[in-house]
Amino acid sequence: MAEPNSKPNTTVFAPWTDPDAVPLIRFRNVTKRFGDFTAIDDLTLDIYEREFFALLGPSGCGKTTMMRMLAGFENPTEGRIEIGGQDMANVPPNLRAVNMMFQSYALFPHLSVYDNIAFGLKRSDMPKEQIPDRVNEMLRLTRLERFAKRKPHQISGGQRQRVALARSLAKAPKLLLLDEPLGALDKKLREETQFELMDIQEKTGTTFVIVTHDQEEAMTVASRVAVMDAGVIKQVDTPPAIYETPNSVYVADFIGDVNLIEGTAAKTGEHAYEITYAEGVDPIKVTECEHEIAEGAKVTFAIRPEKIVVTQDPPEDRANAMQGKIIDIGYLGNLSTYHVELPGGQMVKATMTNASRISRRDYTWEDTVWLGFRSSAGVVLSE
Amino acid sequence: MRRLSWFNATSLTIGFAFLYMPMIILVVYSFNESKLVTVWAGFSTKWYGELFRNEAFLDAAWVTLRVAVFSSTLATILGTAAAYVLVRGGKFFGKTLFSGMIYAPLVMPDVILGLSLLLLFIAVGLDRGMLTIILAHTTFAMCYVAVVVSSRLVSFDRSLEEAALDLGCTPWDAFRSVTLPIIAPAVVSGWLLGFTLSLDDLVIASFTSGPSSTTLPIKIFSAVRLGVSPEINALSSILIGFVTIGVITFSISTKRAVVRRKREENAVM
Ligand SMILES: Nc1ncnc2c1ncn2[C@@H]1O[C@H](COP(=O)(O)OP(=O)(O)OP(=O)(O)O)[C@@H](O)[C@H]1O
Ligand SMILES: [Mg+2]
């Protein structure tokens, strides 16, 4: 189940499963307080070399703070951070092989686009005559050749973001921190840049830590995703694992669309349970539940809308079938989302691909339909 | 353009007459042929010629100019450094007190400032001369510089410095190649302000000057006590010219910098 992100290489990249692998970054019980406010709460985390590590979480949960501690602008109040086995406590930002792309871009307003990108190179040990080549390469990569001579205030928001990206990439650092690097780009350019980033990573072996508000982006680029909430990491896993087997209601709800059905659990066999959620209807049958659940415990059953099929007649090949009434249909072009009300008043969303034209569909608003899903389609969450 | 109402036009005229009449009279009479200040005897520039042959005045002017340049330069360096520490130094013990104290010399009467400096110079056995005037002027001009520069630094985006550090600058390199170029207009304004203040200071200079070094304002003041001569008028007119140019340059450069910064920041934010 916990398959790593599908990468074109043949050997599976999953150093976090290897007990002998040495992490590049180690957070050890790191706490960061600003006055009384705890921005990061007792964080322990390993990030491995060549990883593309994505941080997801609501605004203010401490993502930027984590980045700033890695870059050296903030010191942990408690705990320690190691990069490449070295304790970073007293290493100033300029001596860290880390570059950061700032959320606010922080472009130098008095320097041209070209000089912004060259800024770090001029202060590295790169020979002077190689700098123009490197800068031009970066300009090409971010498609900024035409704007090389302009000042930051003479270019658009998306172009500025690309300058910031180019500037942080230019030194080819061991560790690159990207704080919402692609937010201001249009969809097409964003997708291209995502692939560009993955390509750069394949080529240079740079480790990326990326903050994003875009789940799709995290799913596309990341080797692992961390979901944060109020200074705490709720779950770290590969994108498929985060999506398919969230460990808490919070994560399930945060990532993608989900139906949450509350009920009580009863054990029916090895890794198998029944969840009773309403009077007078069949309980939900669950198999392949990896963790142990106490008899009669209050749990939440979580299932993704696309794992539920909507049919006119009772589904025969699904372990679970429930009858309900269509309240609303959300038409999204390729997909439709059906909002179905179960007898107990519980609302369930089900997503179906629009295989046939909308006018040819057998059911519509107010119709009674069947919802079906497999016993392994959802997860039982006790938290 | 909207026309001013009758009332507003009158108040404006009276107000400005009050402000500028004395100076206009002074400038006009500096071109007077007659030696008598109060009697107009036709246009002449002879007092300007006379002035430029007067060694004592020329010496004083030369002293004043050097004092102004040195003290404002020194004040700019010290004031910028002070502003930087107060705005950027993070929290340190007594920071609020220091920030408040930087303003104190701005409101302190010149007499007290001059007197205390005089006492200090006597105490440390420093002979009064050009050096002591420079030190004294540096003392009060640096407060003005610190105020001008720190107000610029407060609105300066901290992450620019962090970005510079991140890209491999030492803190000093970051200051020199990022912070300083961006705050340069404020630093230049501070320098001009210090220069102008030093040019026309009489009180502090008279406490701290020695017999060998007299500044122009002191010279004028003592000459006037023996009677106003057209020569003094000519000299004062030149001074007015200098100060006016200084003040205008200061305000234009400040205004320009503000406009440009607004534009850049609007664009970057
Ligand atoms: N210097 C500071 N002083 C006090 N509080 C701070 C400071 N920096 C950050 N915080 C607080 O710490 C919390 C985490 O901030 P952080 O910038 O890491 O959030 P974030 O996850 O990056 O949010 P966003 O997605 O909006 O960028 C916030 O509640 C913020 O108000
Ligand atoms: Mg942030």
XYZ file of C-alpha atoms and ligand atoms in Angstrom:
684
model
C 0.000 0.000 0.000
C 2.659 2.504 1.033
C 4.174 2.642 -2.423
C 6.503 5.568 -2.970
C 5.749 8.115 -5.628
C 6.010 6.594 -9.076
C 9.406 7.688 -10.288
C 10.837 6.604 -13.624
C 13.892 4.989 -12.035
C 13.860 1.287 -11.464
C 15.158 1.107 -7.897
C 12.597 2.333 -5.464
C 13.615 5.546 -3.723
C 12.578 5.127 -0.098
C 15.488 5.820 2.259
C 13.072 6.378 5.141
C 12.286 2.651 5.108
C 15.987 1.784 5.355
C 17.118 1.646 8.980
C 20.765 2.190 7.947
C 20.131 5.322 5.895
C 21.570 8.499 7.420
C 19.199 11.444 7.184
C 20.428 14.747 5.790
C 18.262 16.785 8.137
C 17.331 15.778 11.624
C 14.971 17.711 13.841
C 15.371 16.441 17.367
C 12.601 17.531 19.768
C 12.662 21.008 18.314
C 10.437 23.589 19.968
C 10.233 27.205 18.852
C 8.472 29.808 20.931
C 7.858 33.467 20.191
C 7.177 34.844 23.656
C 4.372 32.676 25.027
C 3.332 31.482 21.621
C 4.548 28.046 20.582
C 5.056 28.048 16.829
C 6.746 24.622 16.635
C 5.955 22.064 19.309
C 8.439 19.272 20.064
C 9.116 18.352 16.457
C 11.135 15.258 15.585
C 11.625 14.587 11.909
C 14.155 13.091 9.504
C 14.549 14.229 5.920
C 16.842 12.263 3.623
C 19.193 13.295 0.888
C 17.618 13.668 -2.572
C 14.179 13.852 -1.076
C 11.514 16.185 -2.302
C 9.847 16.891 0.985
C 6.583 18.820 1.006
C 5.114 20.653 3.980
C 1.374 21.066 3.920
C -0.755 22.774 6.494
C -3.117 25.651 7.144
C -1.881 29.236 7.363
C 0.067 29.960 10.543
C 0.837 26.331 11.400
C 4.594 26.940 11.436
C 5.805 25.979 7.971
C 7.825 29.134 7.362
C 9.194 28.954 10.894
C 10.564 25.465 10.190
C 12.204 26.731 7.016
C 13.693 29.718 8.790
C 15.245 27.470 11.409
C 16.815 25.363 8.660
C 18.149 28.456 6.897
C 19.512 29.808 10.167
C 17.350 32.896 10.703
C 15.745 31.532 13.841
C 17.229 29.381 16.539
C 15.212 26.601 18.147
C 14.117 27.448 21.680
C 14.667 23.815 22.601
C 16.029 20.770 20.833
C 18.540 20.551 18.043
C 18.720 20.591 14.283
C 21.390 18.660 12.400
C 22.230 19.013 8.742
C 24.587 16.422 7.312
C 25.362 15.190 10.805
C 26.471 18.627 12.003
C 24.703 20.452 14.801
C 23.518 23.731 13.301
C 23.085 25.631 16.563
C 25.887 28.137 16.032
C 26.235 28.122 12.281
C 25.218 31.477 10.753
C 23.055 31.527 7.573
C 25.923 32.501 5.286
C 27.923 29.432 6.248
C 25.124 26.935 5.614
C 24.987 25.067 2.314
C 21.303 25.933 2.274
C 19.453 28.377 0.071
C 15.969 29.607 0.633
C 13.388 31.050 -1.645
C 11.424 33.518 0.427
C 7.664 33.587 0.558
C 7.884 37.356 -0.026
C 10.571 36.791 -2.718
C 12.907 39.344 -1.055
C 14.365 40.480 -4.366
C 16.938 43.246 -4.149
C 15.091 46.288 -5.525
C 18.271 48.151 -6.479
C 19.649 45.330 -8.623
C 18.556 44.105 -12.034
C 17.126 40.639 -12.545
C 20.519 39.525 -13.822
C 22.375 40.901 -10.803
C 19.838 39.427 -8.409
C 20.554 35.977 -9.809
C 24.306 36.585 -9.898
C 24.358 37.888 -6.321
C 25.017 34.571 -4.613
C 27.394 33.347 -7.309
C 29.622 36.395 -6.888
C 30.003 35.437 -3.266
C 30.747 31.795 -3.929
C 33.989 30.215 -5.040
C 32.786 29.993 -8.634
C 35.370 31.466 -11.040
C 34.310 34.893 -12.301
C 34.207 33.916 -15.962
C 31.722 31.096 -15.309
C 29.184 33.320 -13.609
C 27.560 34.776 -16.766
C 27.014 31.276 -18.159
C 25.389 30.094 -14.985
C 23.153 33.171 -14.753
C 22.107 32.797 -18.378
C 21.312 29.157 -17.767
C 19.076 30.171 -14.869
C 17.429 32.892 -16.970
C 16.716 30.348 -19.665
C 15.342 27.858 -17.206
C 12.915 30.357 -15.751
C 12.253 32.034 -19.128
C 13.429 35.404 -18.002
C 15.999 36.103 -20.730
C 14.054 39.100 -21.976
C 13.890 40.670 -18.534
C 17.511 40.313 -17.474
C 18.117 44.054 -17.447
C 14.924 45.072 -15.689
C 14.582 45.960 -12.036
C 12.214 43.895 -9.870
C 9.561 46.630 -9.859
C 9.424 46.557 -13.640
C 8.248 42.959 -13.949
C 5.048 41.102 -13.079
C 4.333 39.134 -9.905
C 4.822 35.767 -11.575
C 8.061 36.908 -13.158
C 9.288 38.092 -9.778
C 8.555 34.711 -8.323
C 10.631 33.130 -11.055
C 13.515 35.493 -10.350
C 13.393 34.447 -6.699
C 13.391 30.811 -7.755
C 16.293 31.324 -10.146
C 18.281 33.177 -7.523
C 17.907 30.381 -4.984
C 18.688 27.692 -7.553
C 21.742 29.426 -8.984
C 24.204 28.221 -6.362
C 23.009 24.621 -6.695
C 22.886 24.209 -2.925
C 22.848 20.898 -1.107
C 19.527 21.802 0.420
C 16.982 24.087 -1.146
C 14.090 25.526 0.822
C 11.178 26.743 -1.248
C 8.467 28.670 0.559
C 5.438 28.560 -1.739
C 7.554 28.805 -4.842
C 4.880 28.514 -7.485
C 1.808 30.180 -5.987
C 1.772 33.163 -8.337
C 2.198 31.209 -11.555
C -0.624 30.250 -13.886
C -1.552 26.579 -14.077
C 0.400 25.753 -17.189
C 3.588 27.485 -16.149
C 3.254 26.008 -12.688
C 3.061 22.477 -14.028
C 6.045 23.094 -16.257
C 8.026 24.515 -13.383
C 7.087 21.559 -11.185
C 8.521 19.185 -13.744
C 11.499 21.478 -14.106
C 12.075 21.284 -10.361
C 11.824 17.514 -10.374
C 14.206 17.435 -13.297
C 16.699 19.685 -11.526
C 16.455 17.419 -8.551
C 17.101 14.305 -10.621
C 20.125 15.963 -12.187
C 21.716 17.677 -9.222
C 20.647 15.461 -6.365
C 19.612 18.517 -4.402
C 17.315 17.928 -1.467
C 14.180 20.040 -1.630
C 11.929 21.102 1.185
C 8.920 22.817 -0.265
C 5.991 24.578 1.361
C 2.822 24.609 -0.634
C -0.863 25.302 -0.220
C -1.593 23.296 -3.318
C -2.230 19.640 -2.462
C -2.096 18.583 -6.050
C 1.345 20.119 -6.282
C 2.512 18.299 -3.168
C 1.131 15.042 -4.555
C 2.835 15.576 -7.893
C 6.310 16.547 -6.817
C 6.892 15.154 -3.350
C 8.605 11.982 -2.289
C 7.018 12.480 1.109
C 4.443 14.864 2.485
C 4.184 16.176 6.029
C 0.815 17.466 7.161
C 1.132 20.053 9.902
C -1.320 21.563 12.327
C -0.548 24.253 14.898
C 3.163 23.502 15.183
C 2.768 19.733 15.199
C 3.339 17.264 12.377
C 0.268 15.040 12.193
C 1.563 12.609 9.602
C 4.564 12.104 7.345
C 4.152 9.690 4.473
C 4.341 9.204 0.749
C 1.592 10.957 -1.213
C -0.387 7.750 -1.907
C -0.142 6.694 1.721
C -1.236 10.094 2.992
C -4.176 9.974 0.655
C -5.204 6.361 1.063
C -4.363 5.750 4.707
C -4.531 8.968 6.684
C -3.869 8.369 10.372
C -6.332 10.896 11.709
C -9.536 12.683 10.865
C -7.507 15.888 10.588
C -5.253 14.551 7.845
C -8.102 12.813 6.024
C -10.076 16.023 6.024
C -7.130 18.232 5.108
C -6.030 16.242 2.088
C -8.599 16.037 -0.644
C -12.299 15.432 -0.344
C -13.563 12.889 2.145
C -16.761 11.517 3.688
C -16.579 11.177 7.451
C -19.115 8.876 9.055
C -19.142 8.526 12.821
C -20.116 5.251 14.467
C -19.159 2.485 16.862
C -16.836 -0.368 15.940
C -17.332 -4.093 16.485
C -14.723 -6.707 15.628
C -15.855 -9.388 13.170
C -12.587 -11.132 12.347
C -8.884 -10.693 11.663
C -8.453 -7.021 10.579
C -12.200 -6.846 9.995
C -14.765 -4.658 11.706
C -18.310 -3.468 11.398
C -19.173 0.157 11.969
C -22.692 0.902 13.136
C -23.574 4.465 12.185
C -27.381 4.536 12.232
C -30.367 2.572 13.503
C -32.079 0.123 11.240
C -29.504 -0.022 8.463
C -26.697 -2.442 7.739
C -23.427 -1.539 9.434
C -20.412 -0.670 7.276
C -18.150 -3.686 6.730
C -14.451 -2.931 6.867
C -11.577 -5.289 6.096
C -7.784 -4.802 5.901
C -7.826 -2.535 8.932
C -4.192 -2.616 10.032
C -4.577 -1.212 13.534
C -6.401 -2.688 16.487
C -9.641 -1.012 17.561
C -11.278 -1.539 20.939
C -14.702 -3.193 20.961
C -17.452 -0.572 20.985
C -15.055 2.329 20.448
C -16.316 5.572 18.931
C -14.637 5.822 15.527
C -14.849 7.752 12.291
C -15.077 5.931 9.014
C -13.409 7.909 6.234
C -13.966 7.200 2.568
C -13.046 9.201 -0.534
C -15.948 10.171 -2.824
C -14.382 8.521 -5.880
C -14.351 5.142 -4.101
C -18.153 5.092 -3.992
C -20.230 4.051 -6.993
C -23.730 5.335 -7.593
C -26.161 2.876 -9.166
C -29.855 2.586 -9.735
C -30.041 -1.028 -8.604
C -28.338 -2.533 -5.555
C -24.674 -3.164 -6.448
C -23.772 -6.838 -6.404
C -19.998 -6.680 -6.435
C -19.634 -4.338 -3.456
C -19.554 -5.447 0.179
C -21.329 -2.303 1.303
C -24.488 -0.918 -0.152
C -26.618 1.911 1.156
C -29.721 3.501 -0.183
C -30.177 7.253 -0.280
C -31.731 10.205 -2.058
C -29.834 12.530 -4.403
C -29.962 16.039 -2.969
C -27.581 17.785 -5.305
C -25.364 17.083 -8.283
C -22.182 19.060 -8.838
C -21.192 18.937 -12.496
C -17.447 19.392 -13.097
C -17.219 18.447 -16.756
C -15.297 15.221 -16.585
C -16.754 14.327 -13.187
C -19.999 14.725 -11.315
C -20.280 14.800 -7.552
C -23.504 13.380 -6.134
C -24.622 14.573 -2.713
C -26.713 11.756 -1.330
C -28.676 11.790 1.903
C -28.828 8.513 3.831
C -31.918 7.617 5.890
C -30.277 8.773 9.133
C -29.687 12.236 7.673
C -25.991 11.570 6.988
C -24.766 13.230 3.787
C -22.398 11.284 1.533
C -20.548 12.562 -1.507
C -19.804 10.231 -4.390
C -17.854 11.131 -7.492
C -18.462 9.411 -10.811
C -16.834 10.011 -14.166
C -19.301 11.243 -16.738
C -18.895 8.327 -19.092
C -22.109 9.149 -20.955
C -23.781 12.460 -21.771
C -25.555 14.051 -18.858
C -28.990 13.779 -20.540
C -28.597 9.987 -20.812
C -28.226 9.465 -17.093
C -30.805 7.265 -15.372
C -31.044 9.205 -12.138
C -31.298 12.824 -11.184
C -32.300 15.105 -8.286
C -34.668 13.571 -5.723
C -34.156 10.071 -7.131
C -33.401 7.173 -4.800
C -30.123 5.493 -5.661
C -27.716 2.927 -4.267
C -24.231 3.740 -3.055
C -21.731 0.896 -3.104
C -18.124 0.485 -1.979
C -15.694 -2.288 -1.157
C -14.882 -3.294 2.377
C -11.273 -2.142 1.835
C -12.185 1.212 0.283
C -12.198 3.320 3.443
C -10.242 3.619 6.678
C -11.303 3.560 10.297
C -9.914 6.441 12.340
C -10.051 6.592 16.080
C -8.388 10.028 16.394
C -5.583 75.097 -10.233
C -8.125 76.412 -7.824
C -7.983 80.099 -7.077
C -7.476 81.056 -3.462
C -10.264 82.858 -1.723
C -9.748 86.495 -0.778
C -9.236 85.571 2.864
C -6.760 82.809 2.212
C -4.776 84.933 -0.209
C -4.457 87.669 2.387
C -3.340 85.343 5.151
C -0.831 83.746 2.845
C 0.577 87.124 1.843
C 0.851 88.350 5.402
C 2.359 85.106 6.615
C 4.994 84.977 3.938
C 5.710 88.681 4.229
C 6.406 88.080 7.878
C 8.752 85.241 7.075
C 10.606 86.593 4.116
C 10.448 90.412 4.307
C 13.495 90.689 6.528
C 15.532 88.469 4.305
C 14.428 90.229 1.150
C 15.383 93.591 2.657
C 18.725 92.166 3.657
C 19.415 90.830 0.177
C 18.245 94.039 -1.484
C 20.421 96.233 0.721
C 23.447 94.056 0.032
C 23.354 95.583 -3.444
C 23.205 99.114 -2.053
C 25.809 101.610 -3.250
C 25.750 103.596 -0.032
C 27.677 102.645 3.069
C 24.694 103.587 5.150
C 22.502 100.572 5.514
C 19.256 102.473 5.674
C 19.696 104.787 2.726
C 19.306 103.505 -0.809
C 21.805 105.060 -3.167
C 21.589 102.900 -6.239
C 22.554 99.400 -7.327
C 26.083 98.115 -6.881
C 27.904 94.845 -6.273
C 30.881 96.547 -4.685
C 30.229 95.100 -1.225
C 30.566 91.621 -2.632
C 33.927 92.625 -4.071
C 34.859 94.171 -0.780
C 33.852 90.996 0.998
C 36.080 88.820 -1.120
C 39.037 91.019 -0.249
C 38.338 90.707 3.465
C 40.780 88.071 4.761
C 39.049 87.654 8.116
C 35.722 86.797 6.529
C 37.293 84.493 3.986
C 39.143 82.641 6.736
C 35.971 82.266 8.738
C 34.122 81.024 5.678
C 36.823 78.442 4.998
C 36.678 77.243 8.624
C 32.893 77.042 8.502
C 32.924 75.028 5.307
C 35.485 72.553 6.587
C 33.667 72.206 9.898
C 30.392 71.574 8.082
C 31.859 68.947 5.747
C 33.799 67.082 8.424
C 31.147 67.175 11.094
C 28.303 66.155 8.808
C 30.361 63.304 7.376
C 31.328 62.074 10.807
C 27.759 62.522 12.026
C 26.442 60.546 9.073
C 28.692 57.589 9.850
C 27.923 57.602 13.570
C 24.231 58.389 13.140
C 23.734 55.628 10.562
C 25.503 53.133 12.788
C 23.391 54.169 15.777
C 20.187 53.956 13.763
C 21.134 50.528 12.468
C 21.774 49.129 15.917
C 18.631 50.659 17.389
C 16.385 49.393 14.618
C 18.077 46.099 13.782
C 19.931 45.125 16.926
C 17.047 43.044 18.200
C 16.080 43.345 21.799
C 18.843 44.313 24.169
C 18.923 45.711 27.630
C 18.095 49.427 27.700
C 17.077 49.633 24.059
C 14.032 51.808 24.712
C 16.117 54.121 26.859
C 18.750 54.449 24.147
C 16.145 55.083 21.458
C 14.674 57.843 23.588
C 18.047 59.297 24.417
C 18.987 59.652 20.780
C 16.273 62.298 20.496
C 17.311 64.231 23.575
C 19.868 66.523 21.917
C 17.202 67.527 19.388
C 15.125 69.168 22.081
C 17.967 70.227 24.385
C 18.576 74.011 24.308
C 21.707 74.817 22.306
C 23.074 76.818 25.194
C 23.077 73.797 27.442
C 24.561 71.566 24.774
C 27.272 74.135 24.076
C 28.032 74.686 27.712
C 28.274 70.994 28.524
C 30.569 70.411 25.582
C 32.707 73.322 26.666
C 33.015 71.837 30.138
C 33.899 68.474 28.649
C 36.611 69.922 26.441
C 38.097 71.809 29.341
C 37.947 68.708 31.511
C 39.825 66.550 29.034
C 42.205 69.385 28.268
C 41.344 69.723 24.607
C 42.372 73.103 23.183
C 39.449 74.882 21.625
C 39.731 75.264 17.896
C 38.384 73.781 14.750
C 38.540 70.246 16.105
C 36.295 71.055 19.047
C 33.727 72.720 16.793
C 33.736 69.681 14.543
C 33.212 67.389 17.523
C 30.434 69.563 18.885
C 28.621 69.763 15.573
C 29.028 66.036 15.062
C 27.362 65.479 18.415
C 24.143 67.192 17.587
C 24.071 66.465 13.852
C 24.362 62.733 14.420
C 21.038 62.744 16.255
C 19.354 64.233 13.223
C 21.017 61.681 10.975
C 20.005 58.853 13.317
C 16.387 59.999 13.262
C 16.249 60.332 9.485
C 17.994 57.007 8.844
C 16.114 55.018 11.463
C 12.760 56.112 10.085
C 13.899 54.675 6.765
C 15.188 51.470 8.328
C 11.919 50.832 10.134
C 10.127 50.503 6.816
C 12.939 48.431 5.326
C 12.033 44.823 4.557
C 14.137 42.700 6.858
C 13.979 39.694 4.578
C 16.194 41.478 2.055
C 19.068 41.311 4.506
C 18.221 37.712 5.299
C 18.248 36.885 1.612
C 21.701 38.431 1.331
C 22.960 36.359 4.277
C 21.345 33.293 2.783
C 23.236 33.857 -0.460
C 26.554 33.884 1.355
C 27.109 37.460 2.529
C 28.716 38.162 5.850
C 26.613 40.588 7.917
C 28.912 43.455 6.938
C 28.781 42.513 3.265
C 24.986 42.324 3.473
C 24.871 45.804 4.966
C 27.231 47.225 2.370
C 25.767 45.634 -0.735
C 22.059 45.527 0.128
C 21.062 47.734 3.037
C 23.255 50.741 2.313
C 22.372 51.168 -1.372
C 18.690 50.993 -0.493
C 18.815 53.446 2.393
C 21.326 55.709 0.607
C 18.804 58.503 -0.091
C 18.055 58.764 3.635
C 21.763 58.800 4.443
C 22.370 61.569 1.916
C 19.443 63.539 3.330
C 20.930 63.146 6.787
C 24.260 64.443 5.562
C 22.696 67.490 3.930
C 20.708 68.195 7.051
C 23.846 67.992 9.194
C 25.726 70.203 6.747
C 23.058 72.897 6.798
C 22.707 72.804 10.571
C 26.446 73.154 10.997
C 26.637 76.068 8.558
C 24.260 78.248 10.491
C 24.975 77.248 14.068
C 26.037 80.184 16.244
C 25.401 79.174 19.834
C 27.246 75.866 20.053
C 30.080 77.123 17.896
C 30.616 80.165 20.093
C 30.983 77.926 23.138
C 33.416 75.586 21.474
C 35.440 77.789 19.133
C 38.837 79.130 20.017
C 40.540 82.380 19.144
C 42.268 80.786 16.173
C 39.128 79.465 14.579
C 36.025 81.514 14.137
C 33.092 80.389 12.093
C 31.176 82.679 9.823
C 28.073 83.027 11.999
C 30.291 84.040 14.945
C 32.144 86.500 12.763
C 28.928 88.055 11.538
C 27.485 88.235 14.999
C 30.496 90.015 16.424
C 30.801 92.324 13.414
C 27.171 93.346 13.729
C 27.727 94.428 17.305
C 30.024 97.124 15.941
C 27.356 98.207 13.482
C 25.777 96.639 10.436
C 27.789 97.132 7.307
C 26.669 96.372 3.756
C 29.472 93.865 3.646
C 27.677 91.809 6.281
C 24.550 92.052 4.197
C 26.412 90.658 1.232
C 27.863 87.840 3.300
C 24.502 86.978 4.800
C 22.931 86.942 1.353
C 25.489 84.397 0.227
C 24.818 82.293 3.326
C 21.086 82.442 2.692
C 21.790 81.219 -0.820
C 23.832 78.281 0.457
C 21.332 77.224 3.072
C 18.444 77.549 0.648
C 20.176 75.313 -1.847
C 20.955 72.820 0.919
C 17.396 72.707 2.196
C 15.885 72.471 -1.260
C 18.214 69.642 -2.248
C 17.430 67.876 1.012
C 13.691 68.063 0.553
C 13.774 67.173 -3.114
C 15.989 64.169 -2.531
C 13.835 63.001 0.369
C 10.676 63.428 -1.631
C 12.124 61.669 -4.645
C 13.331 58.804 -2.504
C 9.927 58.453 -0.883
C 8.181 58.416 -4.244
C 10.580 55.888 -5.688
C 10.387 53.685 -2.624
C 6.590 53.742 -2.707
C 6.690 52.673 -6.300
C 9.204 49.906 -5.707
C 7.478 48.622 -2.629
C 4.040 48.677 -4.204
C 5.487 46.723 -7.041
C 7.368 44.221 -4.928
C 4.735 43.597 -2.271
N 8.797 36.638 14.754
C 7.634 36.177 15.228
N 7.134 36.627 16.382
C 5.966 36.154 16.883
N 5.212 35.225 16.275
C 5.655 34.733 15.104
C 6.873 35.185 14.520
N 7.042 34.513 13.352
C 5.981 33.698 13.235
N 5.148 33.826 14.281
C 3.907 33.071 14.504
O 4.187 31.706 14.378
C 3.152 31.036 13.698
C 3.706 30.268 12.521
O 4.141 31.189 11.554
P 4.655 30.740 10.140
O 5.123 31.950 9.432
O 5.632 29.648 10.310
O 3.320 30.203 9.460
P 3.135 29.481 8.065
O 2.775 28.073 8.348
O 4.303 29.721 7.192
O 1.847 30.213 7.502
P 1.516 30.702 6.005
O 1.002 29.491 5.297
O 0.444 31.706 6.201
O 2.751 31.258 5.403
C 2.134 32.094 13.300
O 1.038 32.021 14.175
C 2.875 33.396 13.455
O 1.997 34.399 13.885
Mg 4.660 30.883 5.519
